[in-house]
Amino acid sequence: MRKKHHILLSLGLLGLLPACTVAPAPPTYRIGFSQSVSSGDWRQAMLAGMKRELSFHPEIQLLTRDAQSNSLRQQQQIHDLLQAGAEVLIVAPNEEHALSPAIEEAYRRGVPVILLDHRTTSPHYAAYVGGDNTGAGASAARYAAQLLRQHGQVIEITGTPSLVANERHQGFVQALKAFPHIRVAGTIVGDWGSTSLQPALTKLLRENPETRLVFAHSDLMAQGVYEVCRKLGRPDIRIIGVDGLAGKGNGLEMVQQGRSTASLFYSPGGEEAIRVALRILHHQAYERENILGTIVIDSTNALTLQQQAAKLTSQQEGIEQQQLLLRTLQATYASQRTVLYGLAVSLLAAVGLGASAWRAARNNRRINRELARQNKANDAINQELVRQNAANDAINRQLSTQNEEIRAQRNQIADLAEQARRETEAKLRFFTNFSHELRTPLTLIMGPVEEMLTGHNSATLQPTQRHDLGLIRRNTQRLLQLVNQLLDFRKIEVGKMAVQAHQEDVVAFVRELVETFEPAARVQQVALTFAAPEPALPAWIDRNVLDKVFFNLLSNALKYTPGGGRITVRVQPAEEGRAVQVQVTDTGRGIRAQDSPHIFEWFYQGEQPATGKGSGMGLALAQGLVRLHQGQLTFSSQVGQGSTFTVTLPRELPTELRATDAAPLQAFSLDEPLVLPAGDAEGPASEAEALVLVIEDNTDVNEFVARKLRPSFRVQSAADGKTGLQLATDLIPDLIVCDVMMPGLSGLEVVARLRADWRTSHIPVIMLTARNAPEQQVEGVQAGADVYLTKPFNPAFLLESVRTLLANRARQREHLSRQLLTLPEPTAAPHPDQSFIQALTAQVEADLTRTDLTVEELAHALGFSRMQLYRKVKAVLGTSITDFIQSVRLQKACELLRDDSLSVTAVAYEVGYASHSYFSTSFKARYGVAPSEFRTRHQTGVS
Ligand code: ADP
């Protein structure tokens, strides 16, 4: 729509241009003018007349050629004019005959020819324009008769013999016939000029003094006549000329000045020829023969004609000036038109540009409007976003509040859970500690009871006493068993129960166990059978763990199977030989469906406990232990029919569950960042790892002791004192059980040597001695034994003694470690452990600056092997030697940091750390602050 407007505007402007370009039409016609001669006033007058006429016709271009009286040249020029495109030809012929071929050519080309002044012999001309020569001659005769009042003698002077001269002569002569009293004295043939006639005229006048008038065919010849008459003194002779041209020295002036009496004006015909040509060109009707009239000029009209001629001339000049002006104007106009064109084009361009600028502006406005609209929309969107953000914020706030609430609740729950856990933990700890505390007195009760029932005085017991003692023993055993189960349960719970498997024959192991239940089964009148399809099934098993499992299963079977029932224990391979299955099947009361999902829960006993015989711990413990052993415990049961409990164990166990007899040896590096183990170096886990060396020459006793200790500890045996001492120094056991009476090196000597050697001085020793040698007890204690047992001793009592000593050792260790941390230099060192630590510390300090100090070097310097030193330090301090070295280094660092003469980096190097950052990390791990902070605190006294 807008675009259309724009186009229309442009078209309108283009339309303006032709209106602006109204200009004189360029010459549309060419008129050729061929003249024989251009010189002479008459010829000039002819040309002037043409031009005058053409000044009203700017559409005509006049092409003129001057042949200079040469007929051949004129022919050629006519040809040229035709070639140049002349549409009409005006020809003033030089000769009547010579031009015919040229006229014929024009005729052939269809170009009309206007003959001017002279005729040719060719009939093929369009028009003739010329004076009436005959008439002129006749006019001259009549005017002469009038002047002479029809009386007198005249002379005629003709022009060069020609058609014109002849016609004038004829006209003159014929007209004079009307006046009989006028006589022609003579005729002189002139040449149109003024001089050639003079001699003949002078002669003729002298001969004819009566002559009163001379008629010359031209004004020029009349001038010659005047001069002759003046010379002859004949001013009375009247002179008549022809032409009557205006201008200097011409006929009009001669008449006016009295040199001639009259002149016959006769138009050269230029205007008329042009007028005829125009009619031809405009296809208008025209006269073929155009004979021009003659006027007599004499003193009566000469002045008027002269004035008219002057006026005409000035008018002509005015016209020419105006034409000049017009041309100038046209030129100006043309240039202005060009300028206008330019302006118009510029205007058009400007308009175009303006239009496009306007359109662009309009577009901009539209775009701006659109942008404004979009901005508004964006604003709305932004507002909406802001609103939504606000809403989101509100929601977020709400959410965060809720989150906070949830977090608070969660924290509360966690706190509660933690509290519950702590409370449970505290209860369990109490329970555990309490069980520990119970065990020792129970053992102490067991010892004498056993002694009374089985000792050599037992024969003196009354039956009731024996019964009561039996009651005491059974219940004490039961209590012990419960306590032990509780402790095992605790061990499993805190992950301190470790499997230490050996490769053993499961068939033999289970058979042995079943056999111990035979007496009880007999008493209860329950048939107990053992079945094994394979004679032997070797597997990796931990007796200590499985013993408790099968003990519980067999106890339950016996417990819940009434007299007359049957218990079958079957050992067989399973899972294509990769596992061993032990099944305990009874024909007892079975397990009710509602109890089935719960029987493995701690303390679950179902709704009908077996008359106060159980505790609800047996199956839970058994399952925990089987899982620990990487096996499965399942059961199937039918109420009233009986139950089958199945234990499936893998025959192979991963290496970490297999027992190693030597202590684990690690590669120690000082560059390992080590942190002190968090307390609790004692406890059941380390007990299971504890190595007990039994030195006893009696093989039976040695084996008996070993068997009793093995479920709880790693046991090494030595058959005599010397070997025992050697093993003690090699292995650095955690405890030594040593017989006093041995061949060779006696027990007392062994103990003395152990105490004398730094490597073994810390090892607790239990001495076994004969009952009736009290002096040995004193000696033993003096030699440095920790506990003294008389043979035959209660194995449970021995076990408890071992445990107690190990626990004491741990306490002592803790004490020492604490001392080491808080008191860098113990003042007094009566205890051998302390003196060892002092020596060790001194050794480490001696090489403190050495970053490459190795444990081997250190051990060597103290006379230890690396392993011995490791075990000694572990036993005495409960830490690794590496840790100990580090603690010495860091303690020294503390000292150096208190004094600010060394930079922290220098301190690090001083105490044997190659890297500042490792030093900082280690220091911070131990003391909780960075070395620099430690220094600042200490210097400002804030520490
Ligand atoms: P308890 O000390 O009570 O025997 P256990 O954990 O050993 O505790 O057994 C849990 C419960 O499972 C028992 O109280 C008993 O109800 C049931 N139970 C265990 N073994 C048998 C069995 N062989 N026959 C029937 N019931 C059994």
PDB file of N, CA and C in Angstrom, residues 717-753:
ATOM      1  N   SER A 717      54.743 -73.707  71.447  1.00  0.00           N
ATOM      2  CA  SER A 717      55.244 -74.560  72.524  1.00  0.00           C
ATOM      3  C   SER A 717      56.756 -74.751  72.438  1.00  0.00           C
ATOM      4  N   ALA A 718      57.356 -74.897  73.607  1.00  0.00           N
ATOM      5  CA  ALA A 718      58.790 -75.226  73.651  1.00  0.00           C
ATOM      6  C   ALA A 718      58.973 -76.330  74.700  1.00  0.00           C
ATOM      7  N   ALA A 719      59.827 -77.327  74.375  1.00  0.00           N
ATOM      8  CA  ALA A 719      59.931 -78.512  75.244  1.00  0.00           C
ATOM      9  C   ALA A 719      60.978 -78.344  76.341  1.00  0.00           C
ATOM     10  N   ASP A 720      61.820 -77.320  76.262  1.00  0.00           N
ATOM     11  CA  ASP A 720      62.793 -77.104  77.340  1.00  0.00           C
ATOM     12  C   ASP A 720      63.120 -75.608  77.467  1.00  0.00           C
ATOM     13  N   GLY A 721      63.839 -75.278  78.510  1.00  0.00           N
ATOM     14  CA  GLY A 721      64.150 -73.875  78.827  1.00  0.00           C
ATOM     15  C   GLY A 721      64.931 -73.143  77.766  1.00  0.00           C
ATOM     16  N   LYS A 722      65.914 -73.873  77.226  1.00  0.00           N
ATOM     17  CA  LYS A 722      66.800 -73.218  76.261  1.00  0.00           C
ATOM     18  C   LYS A 722      66.026 -72.822  74.997  1.00  0.00           C
ATOM     19  N   THR A 723      65.280 -73.839  74.492  1.00  0.00           N
ATOM     20  CA  THR A 723      64.483 -73.556  73.295  1.00  0.00           C
ATOM     21  C   THR A 723      63.475 -72.438  73.581  1.00  0.00           C
ATOM     22  N   GLY A 724      62.901 -72.531  74.796  1.00  0.00           N
ATOM     23  CA  GLY A 724      61.909 -71.524  75.188  1.00  0.00           C
ATOM     24  C   GLY A 724      62.492 -70.119  75.165  1.00  0.00           C
ATOM     25  N   LEU A 725      63.683 -69.987  75.730  1.00  0.00           N
ATOM     26  CA  LEU A 725      64.340 -68.672  75.761  1.00  0.00           C
ATOM     27  C   LEU A 725      64.604 -68.164  74.352  1.00  0.00           C
ATOM     28  N   GLN A 726      65.086 -69.111  73.541  1.00  0.00           N
ATOM     29  CA  GLN A 726      65.387 -68.744  72.146  1.00  0.00           C
ATOM     30  C   GLN A 726      64.127 -68.230  71.428  1.00  0.00           C
ATOM     31  N   LEU A 727      63.026 -69.041  71.581  1.00  0.00           N
ATOM     32  CA  LEU A 727      61.774 -68.643  70.939  1.00  0.00           C
ATOM     33  C   LEU A 727      61.265 -67.310  71.497  1.00  0.00           C
ATOM     34  N   ALA A 728      61.459 -67.146  72.808  1.00  0.00           N
ATOM     35  CA  ALA A 728      61.006 -65.895  73.427  1.00  0.00           C
ATOM     36  C   ALA A 728      61.709 -64.696  72.811  1.00  0.00           C
ATOM     37  N   THR A 729      63.006 -64.776  72.598  1.00  0.00           N
ATOM     38  CA  THR A 729      63.733 -63.659  71.978  1.00  0.00           C
ATOM     39  C   THR A 729      63.393 -63.531  70.497  1.00  0.00           C
ATOM     40  N   ASP A 730      63.170 -64.663  69.851  1.00  0.00           N
ATOM     41  CA  ASP A 730      62.857 -64.604  68.415  1.00  0.00           C
ATOM     42  C   ASP A 730      61.461 -64.029  68.155  1.00  0.00           C
ATOM     43  N   LEU A 731      60.503 -64.538  68.930  1.00  0.00           N
ATOM     44  CA  LEU A 731      59.107 -64.204  68.620  1.00  0.00           C
ATOM     45  C   LEU A 731      58.564 -63.034  69.429  1.00  0.00           C
ATOM     46  N   ILE A 732      59.212 -62.730  70.554  1.00  0.00           N
ATOM     47  CA  ILE A 732      58.694 -61.746  71.506  1.00  0.00           C
ATOM     48  C   ILE A 732      57.198 -62.020  71.723  1.00  0.00           C
ATOM     49  N   PRO A 733      56.871 -63.131  72.407  1.00  0.00           N
ATOM     50  CA  PRO A 733      55.455 -63.449  72.651  1.00  0.00           C
ATOM     51  C   PRO A 733      54.827 -62.449  73.618  1.00  0.00           C
ATOM     52  N   ASP A 734      53.499 -62.448  73.650  1.00  0.00           N
ATOM     53  CA  ASP A 734      52.804 -61.521  74.532  1.00  0.00           C
ATOM     54  C   ASP A 734      52.772 -62.037  75.965  1.00  0.00           C
ATOM     55  N   LEU A 735      52.923 -63.383  76.091  1.00  0.00           N
ATOM     56  CA  LEU A 735      52.898 -63.967  77.430  1.00  0.00           C
ATOM     57  C   LEU A 735      53.612 -65.318  77.384  1.00  0.00           C
ATOM     58  N   ILE A 736      54.213 -65.655  78.534  1.00  0.00           N
ATOM     59  CA  ILE A 736      54.906 -66.945  78.586  1.00  0.00           C
ATOM     60  C   ILE A 736      54.364 -67.751  79.770  1.00  0.00           C
ATOM     61  N   VAL A 737      53.990 -69.034  79.472  1.00  0.00           N
ATOM     62  CA  VAL A 737      53.646 -69.958  80.549  1.00  0.00           C
ATOM     63  C   VAL A 737      54.846 -70.902  80.674  1.00  0.00           C
ATOM     64  N   CYS A 738      55.433 -70.901  81.849  1.00  0.00           N
ATOM     65  CA  CYS A 738      56.701 -71.632  81.966  1.00  0.00           C
ATOM     66  C   CYS A 738      56.725 -72.543  83.216  1.00  0.00           C
ATOM     67  N   ASP A 739      57.111 -73.754  82.998  1.00  0.00           N
ATOM     68  CA  ASP A 739      57.234 -74.698  84.118  1.00  0.00           C
ATOM     69  C   ASP A 739      58.521 -74.360  84.872  1.00  0.00           C
ATOM     70  N   VAL A 740      58.489 -74.578  86.174  1.00  0.00           N
ATOM     71  CA  VAL A 740      59.708 -74.280  86.948  1.00  0.00           C
ATOM     72  C   VAL A 740      60.714 -75.426  86.808  1.00  0.00           C
ATOM     73  N   MET A 741      60.201 -76.664  87.024  1.00  0.00           N
ATOM     74  CA  MET A 741      61.092 -77.806  87.036  1.00  0.00           C
ATOM     75  C   MET A 741      61.329 -78.328  85.630  1.00  0.00           C
ATOM     76  N   MET A 742      62.502 -77.977  85.103  1.00  0.00           N
ATOM     77  CA  MET A 742      62.828 -78.464  83.753  1.00  0.00           C
ATOM     78  C   MET A 742      64.284 -78.892  83.742  1.00  0.00           C
ATOM     79  N   PRO A 743      64.573 -79.901  82.970  1.00  0.00           N
ATOM     80  CA  PRO A 743      65.989 -80.251  82.864  1.00  0.00           C
ATOM     81  C   PRO A 743      66.710 -79.162  82.064  1.00  0.00           C
ATOM     82  N   GLY A 744      68.012 -79.069  82.336  1.00  0.00           N
ATOM     83  CA  GLY A 744      68.784 -78.011  81.632  1.00  0.00           C
ATOM     84  C   GLY A 744      68.495 -76.666  82.257  1.00  0.00           C
ATOM     85  N   LEU A 745      68.084 -75.744  81.396  1.00  0.00           N
ATOM     86  CA  LEU A 745      67.760 -74.402  81.877  1.00  0.00           C
ATOM     87  C   LEU A 745      66.442 -74.439  82.635  1.00  0.00           C
ATOM     88  N   SER A 746      66.488 -74.114  83.959  1.00  0.00           N
ATOM     89  CA  SER A 746      65.260 -74.173  84.759  1.00  0.00           C
ATOM     90  C   SER A 746      64.382 -72.983  84.473  1.00  0.00           C
ATOM     91  N   GLY A 747      63.118 -73.092  84.879  1.00  0.00           N
ATOM     92  CA  GLY A 747      62.157 -72.017  84.655  1.00  0.00           C
ATOM     93  C   GLY A 747      62.598 -70.718  85.301  1.00  0.00           C
ATOM     94  N   LEU A 748      63.151 -70.840  86.508  1.00  0.00           N
ATOM     95  CA  LEU A 748      63.585 -69.629  87.197  1.00  0.00           C
ATOM     96  C   LEU A 748      64.669 -68.903  86.412  1.00  0.00           C
ATOM     97  N   GLU A 749      65.589 -69.719  85.859  1.00  0.00           N
ATOM     98  CA  GLU A 749      66.666 -69.103  85.063  1.00  0.00           C
ATOM     99  C   GLU A 749      66.113 -68.423  83.811  1.00  0.00           C
ATOM    100  N   VAL A 750      65.164 -69.140  83.203  1.00  0.00           N
ATOM    101  CA  VAL A 750      64.565 -68.562  81.984  1.00  0.00           C
ATOM    102  C   VAL A 750      63.960 -67.188  82.289  1.00  0.00           C
ATOM    103  N   VAL A 751      63.199 -67.154  83.408  1.00  0.00           N
ATOM    104  CA  VAL A 751      62.555 -65.883  83.767  1.00  0.00           C
ATOM    105  C   VAL A 751      63.596 -64.793  84.036  1.00  0.00           C
ATOM    106  N   ALA A 752      64.637 -65.181  84.758  1.00  0.00           N
ATOM    107  CA  ALA A 752      65.680 -64.202  85.079  1.00  0.00           C
ATOM    108  C   ALA A 752      66.307 -63.646  83.808  1.00  0.00           C
ATOM    109  N   ARG A 753      66.567 -64.529  82.870  1.00  0.00           N
ATOM    110  CA  ARG A 753      67.192 -64.065  81.623  1.00  0.00           C
ATOM    111  C   ARG A 753      66.239 -63.190  80.800  1.00  0.00           C
TER     112      ARG A 753
END
